[in-house]
Amino acid sequence: MKNKLPDNLFPCEITSLLQAISSVGFFESSILIGSWVMPIYRELYGILYVLQTFDIDFAVHVAHTKNKLRADLNKLITGLGFSDYFTADGIQKFTGSGYEIEFIGQRSGGREKNFLSVSEWNVTAMPLPFINILIDFSDEAVLRGFTIRFPQPEAFFLHKLIIAQKRLSDAKRDRDLEQCAAIMPVITDERIQQIVKKQRFSKETWRHIAGSCEIVGFPLQCIG
Amino acid sequence: MKVAEKDNVVHGMLQEEYGRCLKVINSLQLKAENYPKGALNVRRKIINGKKYIYHYLVRRDGKNVINQHISEENISAIQKQIEERDKYRKEILAYKKRLDYLEKLLKKSVPRKRS
């Protein structure tokens, strides 16, 4: 049985957005990420964490960059009253009611690409490493009758452990680690080990994981 | 007086939001510049007993007011563009309001460039 979320979990602008993109099948393989996952965890796992940013981030699954158009998310999102714009790096974003919507995709290879064109959804996404951890290990929940997808807490936790050490901003690193500490009580060793088994981490990534584990007080041996 | 200890995570989030607002305002202003300036205006004239309706885009250029005639077939396109522009302007205004609030919270001493 799917997890059921309360109707008023998100502000109405976010609920409408989630409903619209869910209706075109976006959450079949792509997911909601970022701080707006925390209210879901709060509801499903009793995690206590209340800080939210105004960014609404989605990790978009890019099977092939030249896939044919499935749904025009650009049109769909602007149709909801959001305005689109491009950053200096060429990343497309949407803004409305003070929120900012952004799509993020898996960065494979080097840093030469500033953005990914996702033809399947007619959006551009910011390429970042380790996003596949979140996409590959995700769960579904039902909100007001539609389905949304979000990362499993173990995937979210592992991802935060890695990226926290890569952050240039101390504030962002502190926030990542604070989120890790909040999720820690619900992490199961078996699940996190399953995720780690599917990854091929470099020595540097392991160093990052170990560094974050030490700060949040999570035993490294539980990860593998 | 008891002073609350500074919370780095919360303070960092506010700082981050302040920086984000500045970036979004810049991007939205750039986008809004691509849309026509001014407002649509209608002038009705009666010439030889016949009524004529002319549409104009009225805008200010320094001390001058410029009336640019808009042909019938372009009206709906211009109207749509003006609506889009106003949407961006409204969003910019909302971000500027948030910026003002954040400035007070963060006690920003450096005056930001306003446009």
mmCIF file of C-alpha atoms in Angstrom:
data_model
loop_
_atom_site.group_PDB
_atom_site.id
_atom_site.type_symbol
_atom_site.label_atom_id
_atom_site.label_comp_id
_atom_site.label_asym_id
_atom_site.label_seq_id
_atom_site.Cartn_x
_atom_site.Cartn_y
_atom_site.Cartn_z
ATOM 1 C CA MET A 1 0.000 0.000 0.000
ATOM 2 C CA LYS A 2 1.265 3.436 -0.900
ATOM 3 C CA ASN A 3 2.102 5.986 1.768
ATOM 4 C CA LYS A 4 -0.684 8.511 2.183
ATOM 5 C CA LEU A 5 0.127 12.129 2.915
ATOM 6 C CA PRO A 6 -2.232 14.688 4.476
ATOM 7 C CA ASP A 7 -3.897 17.102 2.039
ATOM 8 C CA ASN A 8 -2.429 20.201 3.682
ATOM 9 C CA LEU A 9 1.183 19.000 3.861
ATOM 10 C CA PHE A 10 2.435 21.623 1.393
ATOM 11 C CA PRO A 11 1.390 25.213 0.650
ATOM 12 C CA CYS A 12 -1.293 25.257 -2.054
ATOM 13 C CA GLU A 13 1.095 26.605 -4.749
ATOM 14 C CA ILE A 14 3.374 23.612 -4.250
ATOM 15 C CA THR A 15 0.498 21.128 -4.103
ATOM 16 C CA SER A 16 -0.872 22.464 -7.420
ATOM 17 C CA LEU A 17 2.563 22.207 -8.987
ATOM 18 C CA LEU A 18 3.093 18.649 -7.766
ATOM 19 C CA GLN A 19 -0.365 17.653 -8.964
ATOM 20 C CA ALA A 20 0.202 19.141 -12.422
ATOM 21 C CA ILE A 21 3.528 17.450 -13.030
ATOM 22 C CA SER A 22 2.295 14.203 -11.515
ATOM 23 C CA SER A 23 -0.628 14.191 -13.954
ATOM 24 C CA VAL A 24 1.757 14.006 -16.921
ATOM 25 C CA GLY A 25 3.724 11.118 -15.442
ATOM 26 C CA PHE A 26 6.780 13.044 -14.250
ATOM 27 C CA PHE A 27 6.976 11.099 -10.992
ATOM 28 C CA GLU A 28 7.093 7.738 -12.746
ATOM 29 C CA SER A 29 10.865 8.027 -12.784
ATOM 30 C CA SER A 30 11.745 11.513 -11.552
ATOM 31 C CA ILE A 31 11.501 12.775 -7.989
ATOM 32 C CA LEU A 32 11.040 15.673 -5.628
ATOM 33 C CA ILE A 33 14.283 16.473 -3.798
ATOM 34 C CA GLY A 34 15.663 19.227 -1.573
ATOM 35 C CA SER A 35 14.217 20.602 1.617
ATOM 36 C CA TRP A 36 10.596 19.950 0.573
ATOM 37 C CA VAL A 37 11.202 16.250 1.099
ATOM 38 C CA MET A 38 11.505 16.899 4.814
ATOM 39 C CA PRO A 39 7.751 17.467 5.392
ATOM 40 C CA ILE A 40 7.154 14.052 3.765
ATOM 41 C CA TYR A 41 9.648 12.432 6.123
ATOM 42 C CA ARG A 42 8.087 14.275 9.027
ATOM 43 C CA GLU A 43 4.733 12.805 8.112
ATOM 44 C CA LEU A 44 5.853 9.267 7.284
ATOM 45 C CA TYR A 45 8.679 8.745 9.739
ATOM 46 C CA GLY A 46 8.062 11.330 12.448
ATOM 47 C CA ILE A 47 11.278 13.200 11.675
ATOM 48 C CA LEU A 48 11.437 16.547 13.401
ATOM 49 C CA TYR A 49 12.770 19.161 11.029
ATOM 50 C CA VAL A 50 10.958 22.358 10.176
ATOM 51 C CA LEU A 51 13.299 24.516 8.086
ATOM 52 C CA GLN A 52 12.357 24.864 4.445
ATOM 53 C CA THR A 53 13.847 26.933 1.678
ATOM 54 C CA PHE A 54 11.920 28.579 -1.144
ATOM 55 C CA ASP A 55 13.566 26.286 -3.700
ATOM 56 C CA ILE A 56 11.478 23.469 -5.076
ATOM 57 C CA ASP A 57 13.942 21.058 -6.625
ATOM 58 C CA PHE A 58 13.247 18.073 -8.808
ATOM 59 C CA ALA A 59 15.727 15.391 -9.794
ATOM 60 C CA VAL A 60 14.884 14.524 -13.362
ATOM 61 C CA HIS A 61 15.631 11.097 -14.716
ATOM 62 C CA VAL A 62 17.394 11.517 -18.054
ATOM 63 C CA ALA A 63 17.489 8.227 -19.914
ATOM 64 C CA HIS A 64 18.434 9.778 -23.243
ATOM 65 C CA THR A 65 18.884 13.486 -23.795
ATOM 66 C CA LYS A 66 17.145 13.206 -27.179
ATOM 67 C CA ASN A 67 14.036 11.364 -26.025
ATOM 68 C CA LYS A 68 10.890 12.576 -27.730
ATOM 69 C CA LEU A 69 8.692 15.094 -25.940
ATOM 70 C CA ARG A 70 6.434 13.469 -23.391
ATOM 71 C CA ALA A 71 4.989 16.571 -21.765
ATOM 72 C CA ASP A 72 5.885 20.236 -22.031
ATOM 73 C CA LEU A 73 6.674 21.077 -18.413
ATOM 74 C CA ASN A 74 7.754 24.554 -19.421
ATOM 75 C CA LYS A 75 4.257 25.296 -20.690
ATOM 76 C CA LEU A 76 2.623 23.434 -17.849
ATOM 77 C CA ILE A 77 4.513 25.310 -15.119
ATOM 78 C CA THR A 78 4.145 28.758 -16.700
ATOM 79 C CA GLY A 79 0.459 27.923 -17.143
ATOM 80 C CA LEU A 80 0.232 27.596 -13.361
ATOM 81 C CA GLY A 81 1.313 31.224 -13.018
ATOM 82 C CA PHE A 82 5.068 30.709 -12.627
ATOM 83 C CA SER A 83 7.429 32.820 -14.723
ATOM 84 C CA ASP A 84 10.408 31.246 -16.420
ATOM 85 C CA TYR A 85 13.850 32.750 -16.683
ATOM 86 C CA PHE A 86 17.413 31.695 -17.340
ATOM 87 C CA THR A 87 20.363 32.147 -15.044
ATOM 88 C CA ALA A 88 23.736 33.330 -16.356
ATOM 89 C CA ASP A 89 24.803 29.654 -16.625
ATOM 90 C CA GLY A 90 21.907 28.879 -18.941
ATOM 91 C CA ILE A 91 19.896 27.021 -16.312
ATOM 92 C CA GLN A 92 16.179 27.430 -16.675
ATOM 93 C CA LYS A 93 14.252 28.243 -13.535
ATOM 94 C CA PHE A 94 10.703 29.154 -12.728
ATOM 95 C CA THR A 95 9.519 31.547 -10.087
ATOM 96 C CA GLY A 96 6.127 32.302 -8.607
ATOM 97 C CA SER A 97 4.785 33.379 -5.203
ATOM 98 C CA GLY A 98 8.395 33.665 -4.070
ATOM 99 C CA TYR A 99 9.184 30.018 -4.814
ATOM 100 C CA GLU A 100 11.826 28.909 -7.269
ATOM 101 C CA ILE A 101 11.539 25.718 -9.264
ATOM 102 C CA GLU A 102 14.628 24.013 -10.562
ATOM 103 C CA PHE A 103 15.411 20.735 -12.287
ATOM 104 C CA ILE A 104 18.561 18.803 -11.546
ATOM 105 C CA GLY A 105 19.970 15.881 -13.493
ATOM 106 C CA GLN A 106 22.763 13.380 -13.036
ATOM 107 C CA ARG A 107 26.132 14.734 -14.107
ATOM 108 C CA SER A 108 28.069 12.018 -15.798
ATOM 109 C CA GLY A 109 31.667 12.743 -16.633
ATOM 110 C CA GLY A 110 33.287 16.117 -16.253
ATOM 111 C CA ARG A 111 32.064 19.591 -15.469
ATOM 112 C CA GLU A 112 32.134 20.828 -19.064
ATOM 113 C CA LYS A 113 28.351 20.937 -19.384
ATOM 114 C CA ASN A 114 26.632 23.833 -17.648
ATOM 115 C CA PHE A 115 23.172 22.460 -18.227
ATOM 116 C CA LEU A 116 21.333 19.424 -19.560
ATOM 117 C CA SER A 117 18.567 19.798 -22.103
ATOM 118 C CA VAL A 118 15.814 17.397 -21.187
ATOM 119 C CA SER A 119 13.838 17.046 -24.384
ATOM 120 C CA GLU A 120 11.392 14.586 -22.827
ATOM 121 C CA TRP A 121 10.030 17.340 -20.586
ATOM 122 C CA ASN A 122 11.160 20.469 -22.469
ATOM 123 C CA VAL A 123 13.203 21.826 -19.571
ATOM 124 C CA THR A 124 16.870 22.341 -18.856
ATOM 125 C CA ALA A 125 18.419 20.804 -15.776
ATOM 126 C CA MET A 126 21.478 21.565 -13.745
ATOM 127 C CA PRO A 127 23.930 18.630 -13.914
ATOM 128 C CA LEU A 128 25.159 17.499 -10.509
ATOM 129 C CA PRO A 129 26.936 14.336 -9.385
ATOM 130 C CA PHE A 130 25.352 11.677 -7.127
ATOM 131 C CA ILE A 131 21.785 12.602 -8.148
ATOM 132 C CA ASN A 132 21.203 9.032 -9.341
ATOM 133 C CA ILE A 133 21.473 7.805 -5.751
ATOM 134 C CA LEU A 134 18.289 9.748 -5.033
ATOM 135 C CA ILE A 135 16.510 8.723 -8.235
ATOM 136 C CA ASP A 136 17.424 5.038 -8.090
ATOM 137 C CA PHE A 137 16.306 4.572 -4.497
ATOM 138 C CA SER A 138 12.981 6.305 -4.196
ATOM 139 C CA ASP A 139 9.523 5.755 -2.750
ATOM 140 C CA GLU A 140 6.042 6.858 -3.698
ATOM 141 C CA ALA A 141 3.346 8.561 -1.683
ATOM 142 C CA VAL A 142 -0.174 9.669 -2.435
ATOM 143 C CA LEU A 143 -1.162 13.270 -1.883
ATOM 144 C CA ARG A 144 -4.774 14.301 -2.606
ATOM 145 C CA GLY A 145 -5.193 11.298 -4.872
ATOM 146 C CA PHE A 146 -2.098 11.812 -7.010
ATOM 147 C CA THR A 147 1.285 10.165 -6.680
ATOM 148 C CA ILE A 148 4.577 11.854 -5.918
ATOM 149 C CA ARG A 149 8.012 10.281 -5.752
ATOM 150 C CA PHE A 150 10.743 11.185 -3.283
ATOM 151 C CA PRO A 151 14.092 9.676 -2.214
ATOM 152 C CA GLN A 152 14.217 6.955 0.398
ATOM 153 C CA PRO A 153 15.560 8.413 3.665
ATOM 154 C CA GLU A 154 18.713 6.274 3.372
ATOM 155 C CA ALA A 155 19.424 7.621 -0.123
ATOM 156 C CA PHE A 156 18.752 11.189 1.017
ATOM 157 C CA PHE A 157 20.995 10.646 4.042
ATOM 158 C CA LEU A 158 23.859 9.175 2.022
ATOM 159 C CA HIS A 159 23.609 11.898 -0.593
ATOM 160 C CA LYS A 160 23.742 14.593 2.082
ATOM 161 C CA LEU A 161 26.734 12.927 3.764
ATOM 162 C CA ILE A 162 28.621 13.183 0.484
ATOM 163 C CA ILE A 163 27.613 16.636 -0.708
ATOM 164 C CA ALA A 164 27.929 18.285 2.705
ATOM 165 C CA GLN A 165 31.712 17.973 2.458
ATOM 166 C CA LYS A 166 31.717 19.389 -1.066
ATOM 167 C CA ARG A 167 29.834 22.541 -0.153
ATOM 168 C CA LEU A 168 31.640 25.834 -0.478
ATOM 169 C CA SER A 169 29.220 27.530 1.878
ATOM 170 C CA ASP A 170 29.498 26.730 5.586
ATOM 171 C CA ALA A 171 25.803 27.483 6.052
ATOM 172 C CA LYS A 172 24.783 24.941 3.420
ATOM 173 C CA ARG A 173 27.113 22.329 4.877
ATOM 174 C CA ASP A 174 25.712 22.911 8.349
ATOM 175 C CA ARG A 175 22.185 22.587 7.007
ATOM 176 C CA ASP A 176 22.995 19.347 5.143
ATOM 177 C CA LEU A 177 24.473 17.859 8.280
ATOM 178 C CA GLU A 178 21.609 19.066 10.404
ATOM 179 C CA GLN A 179 19.208 17.312 8.038
ATOM 180 C CA CYS A 180 21.377 14.173 8.284
ATOM 181 C CA ALA A 181 21.181 14.319 12.060
ATOM 182 C CA ALA A 182 17.407 14.673 11.879
ATOM 183 C CA ILE A 183 17.000 11.667 9.554
ATOM 184 C CA MET A 184 19.560 9.473 11.353
ATOM 185 C CA PRO A 185 17.124 7.808 13.778
ATOM 186 C CA VAL A 186 15.129 6.227 10.924
ATOM 187 C CA ILE A 187 18.071 4.967 8.880
ATOM 188 C CA THR A 188 18.230 1.196 8.584
ATOM 189 C CA ASP A 189 21.667 -0.357 8.143
ATOM 190 C CA GLU A 190 20.409 -2.945 5.693
ATOM 191 C CA ARG A 191 18.895 -0.397 3.317
ATOM 192 C CA ILE A 192 21.822 1.999 3.351
ATOM 193 C CA GLN A 193 24.204 -0.897 2.732
ATOM 194 C CA GLN A 194 22.081 -2.007 -0.232
ATOM 195 C CA ILE A 195 22.394 1.473 -1.713
ATOM 196 C CA VAL A 196 26.139 1.652 -1.099
ATOM 197 C CA LYS A 197 26.646 -1.765 -2.725
ATOM 198 C CA LYS A 198 25.248 -0.403 -5.978
ATOM 199 C CA GLN A 199 27.660 2.549 -6.022
ATOM 200 C CA ARG A 200 31.297 2.800 -6.980
ATOM 201 C CA PHE A 201 32.614 5.533 -4.739
ATOM 202 C CA SER A 202 36.080 6.977 -5.093
ATOM 203 C CA LYS A 203 38.435 7.234 -2.121
ATOM 204 C CA GLU A 204 37.642 10.927 -1.955
ATOM 205 C CA THR A 205 33.893 10.231 -1.716
ATOM 206 C CA TRP A 206 34.527 7.729 1.070
ATOM 207 C CA ARG A 207 36.558 10.384 2.843
ATOM 208 C CA HIS A 208 33.618 12.750 2.540
ATOM 209 C CA ILE A 209 31.224 10.143 3.895
ATOM 210 C CA ALA A 210 33.538 9.365 6.799
ATOM 211 C CA GLY A 211 33.990 13.068 7.567
ATOM 212 C CA SER A 212 30.256 13.707 7.664
ATOM 213 C CA CYS A 213 29.576 10.536 9.678
ATOM 214 C CA GLU A 214 32.035 11.693 12.301
ATOM 215 C CA ILE A 215 30.346 15.075 12.599
ATOM 216 C CA VAL A 216 26.794 13.744 12.885
ATOM 217 C CA GLY A 217 27.843 10.768 15.029
ATOM 218 C CA PHE A 218 26.770 8.024 12.642
ATOM 219 C CA PRO A 219 28.855 4.823 12.828
ATOM 220 C CA LEU A 220 30.690 4.430 9.524
ATOM 221 C CA GLN A 221 30.643 0.617 9.828
ATOM 222 C CA CYS A 222 26.830 0.737 9.469
ATOM 223 C CA ILE A 223 27.312 2.018 5.923
ATOM 224 C CA GLY A 224 29.687 -0.713 4.907
ATOM 225 C CA MET B 1 18.998 41.241 28.976
ATOM 226 C CA LYS B 2 19.126 37.699 27.695
ATOM 227 C CA VAL B 3 20.469 37.554 24.134
ATOM 228 C CA ALA B 4 19.650 34.550 21.969
ATOM 229 C CA GLU B 5 22.639 32.714 20.625
ATOM 230 C CA LYS B 6 23.094 33.034 16.870
ATOM 231 C CA ASP B 7 21.856 29.962 15.019
ATOM 232 C CA ASN B 8 24.264 29.444 12.103
ATOM 233 C CA VAL B 9 21.886 27.245 10.121
ATOM 234 C CA VAL B 10 18.987 29.682 10.322
ATOM 235 C CA HIS B 11 21.251 32.684 9.745
ATOM 236 C CA GLY B 12 22.862 30.896 6.792
ATOM 237 C CA MET B 13 19.469 30.158 5.277
ATOM 238 C CA LEU B 14 18.490 33.803 5.547
ATOM 239 C CA GLN B 15 21.784 34.896 3.980
ATOM 240 C CA GLU B 16 21.308 32.369 1.219
ATOM 241 C CA GLU B 17 17.774 33.565 0.613
ATOM 242 C CA TYR B 18 19.011 37.157 0.484
ATOM 243 C CA GLY B 19 21.576 36.237 -2.181
ATOM 244 C CA ARG B 20 19.010 34.210 -4.085
ATOM 245 C CA CYS B 21 16.552 37.141 -4.112
ATOM 246 C CA LEU B 22 19.211 39.444 -5.587
ATOM 247 C CA LYS B 23 20.020 36.931 -8.321
ATOM 248 C CA VAL B 24 16.369 36.277 -9.154
ATOM 249 C CA ILE B 25 15.602 40.008 -9.339
ATOM 250 C CA ASN B 26 18.487 40.512 -11.786
ATOM 251 C CA SER B 27 17.373 37.607 -13.968
ATOM 252 C CA LEU B 28 13.732 38.693 -13.940
ATOM 253 C CA GLN B 29 14.657 42.286 -14.763
ATOM 254 C CA LEU B 30 16.662 41.085 -17.751
ATOM 255 C CA LYS B 31 13.710 39.016 -18.895
ATOM 256 C CA ALA B 32 11.211 41.858 -18.362
ATOM 257 C CA GLU B 33 13.346 44.196 -20.497
ATOM 258 C CA ASN B 34 12.564 42.049 -23.534
ATOM 259 C CA TYR B 35 8.901 42.966 -23.335
ATOM 260 C CA PRO B 36 7.381 46.197 -24.660
ATOM 261 C CA LYS B 37 7.394 49.239 -22.413
ATOM 262 C CA GLY B 38 4.263 51.276 -21.755
ATOM 263 C CA ALA B 39 0.535 50.634 -21.765
ATOM 264 C CA LEU B 40 -2.027 50.066 -24.454
ATOM 265 C CA ASN B 41 -4.309 52.989 -25.087
ATOM 266 C CA VAL B 42 -7.327 53.426 -27.352
ATOM 267 C CA ARG B 43 -8.219 56.608 -29.188
ATOM 268 C CA ARG B 44 -11.596 57.040 -30.759
ATOM 269 C CA LYS B 45 -12.018 59.526 -33.595
ATOM 270 C CA ILE B 46 -14.982 60.512 -35.676
ATOM 271 C CA ILE B 47 -14.054 61.558 -39.173
ATOM 272 C CA ASN B 48 -16.818 62.513 -41.593
ATOM 273 C CA GLY B 49 -19.336 60.929 -39.264
ATOM 274 C CA LYS B 50 -17.528 57.598 -39.239
ATOM 275 C CA LYS B 51 -16.054 56.195 -36.037
ATOM 276 C CA TYR B 52 -12.447 55.039 -36.076
ATOM 277 C CA ILE B 53 -10.588 53.245 -33.291
ATOM 278 C CA TYR B 54 -6.822 53.493 -33.036
ATOM 279 C CA HIS B 55 -4.640 51.536 -30.627
ATOM 280 C CA TYR B 56 -1.475 53.023 -29.234
ATOM 281 C CA LEU B 57 1.332 51.892 -27.018
ATOM 282 C CA VAL B 58 1.961 54.830 -24.723
ATOM 283 C CA ARG B 59 5.282 55.098 -22.978
ATOM 284 C CA ARG B 60 7.434 57.704 -21.362
ATOM 285 C CA ASP B 61 10.877 58.504 -22.716
ATOM 286 C CA GLY B 62 12.443 61.009 -20.343
ATOM 287 C CA LYS B 63 10.217 64.078 -20.456
ATOM 288 C CA ASN B 64 8.443 62.991 -23.615
ATOM 289 C CA VAL B 65 5.390 60.793 -23.937
ATOM 290 C CA ILE B 66 5.565 58.552 -26.968
ATOM 291 C CA ASN B 67 2.457 57.170 -28.648
ATOM 292 C CA GLN B 68 3.309 54.283 -30.910
ATOM 293 C CA HIS B 69 0.534 53.120 -33.192
ATOM 294 C CA ILE B 70 -0.289 49.402 -32.999
ATOM 295 C CA SER B 71 -1.968 47.796 -35.945
ATOM 296 C CA GLU B 72 -5.137 45.779 -35.413
ATOM 297 C CA GLU B 73 -3.479 42.412 -36.078
ATOM 298 C CA ASN B 74 -0.730 43.008 -33.494
ATOM 299 C CA ILE B 75 -2.970 44.051 -30.625
ATOM 300 C CA SER B 76 -3.558 40.625 -29.085
ATOM 301 C CA ALA B 77 0.155 39.755 -29.298
ATOM 302 C CA ILE B 78 1.146 43.038 -27.649
ATOM 303 C CA GLN B 79 -1.550 42.594 -25.010
ATOM 304 C CA LYS B 80 -0.208 39.144 -24.192
ATOM 305 C CA GLN B 81 3.348 40.461 -23.983
ATOM 306 C CA ILE B 82 2.259 43.260 -21.653
ATOM 307 C CA GLU B 83 0.482 40.744 -19.430
ATOM 308 C CA GLU B 84 3.653 38.634 -19.332
ATOM 309 C CA ARG B 85 5.751 41.696 -18.532
ATOM 310 C CA ASP B 86 3.409 42.652 -15.701
ATOM 311 C CA LYS B 87 3.691 39.132 -14.318
ATOM 312 C CA TYR B 88 7.474 39.516 -14.184
ATOM 313 C CA ARG B 89 7.168 42.981 -12.635
ATOM 314 C CA LYS B 90 4.829 41.656 -9.972
ATOM 315 C CA GLU B 91 7.272 38.884 -9.174
ATOM 316 C CA ILE B 92 10.172 41.381 -9.007
ATOM 317 C CA LEU B 93 8.165 43.517 -6.599
ATOM 318 C CA ALA B 94 7.485 40.512 -4.354
ATOM 319 C CA TYR B 95 11.200 39.675 -4.276
ATOM 320 C CA LYS B 96 12.120 43.304 -3.497
ATOM 321 C CA LYS B 97 9.713 43.258 -0.575
ATOM 322 C CA ARG B 98 11.303 40.071 0.697
ATOM 323 C CA LEU B 99 14.733 41.602 0.222
ATOM 324 C CA ASP B 100 13.743 44.602 2.348
ATOM 325 C CA TYR B 101 12.554 42.284 5.090
ATOM 326 C CA LEU B 102 15.712 40.192 4.941
ATOM 327 C CA GLU B 103 17.872 43.301 5.016
ATOM 328 C CA LYS B 104 16.264 44.284 8.301
ATOM 329 C CA LEU B 105 16.652 40.793 9.716
ATOM 330 C CA LEU B 106 20.252 40.482 8.656
ATOM 331 C CA LYS B 107 20.985 44.125 9.459
ATOM 332 C CA LYS B 108 22.677 44.622 6.102
ATOM 333 C CA SER B 109 24.797 47.746 6.223
ATOM 334 C CA VAL B 110 25.909 47.748 2.583
ATOM 335 C CA PRO B 111 23.286 49.485 0.469
ATOM 336 C CA ARG B 112 22.260 47.362 -2.476
ATOM 337 C CA LYS B 113 21.914 48.749 -5.949
ATOM 338 C CA ARG B 114 18.284 49.557 -6.629
ATOM 339 C CA SER B 115 16.747 49.945 -10.013
#
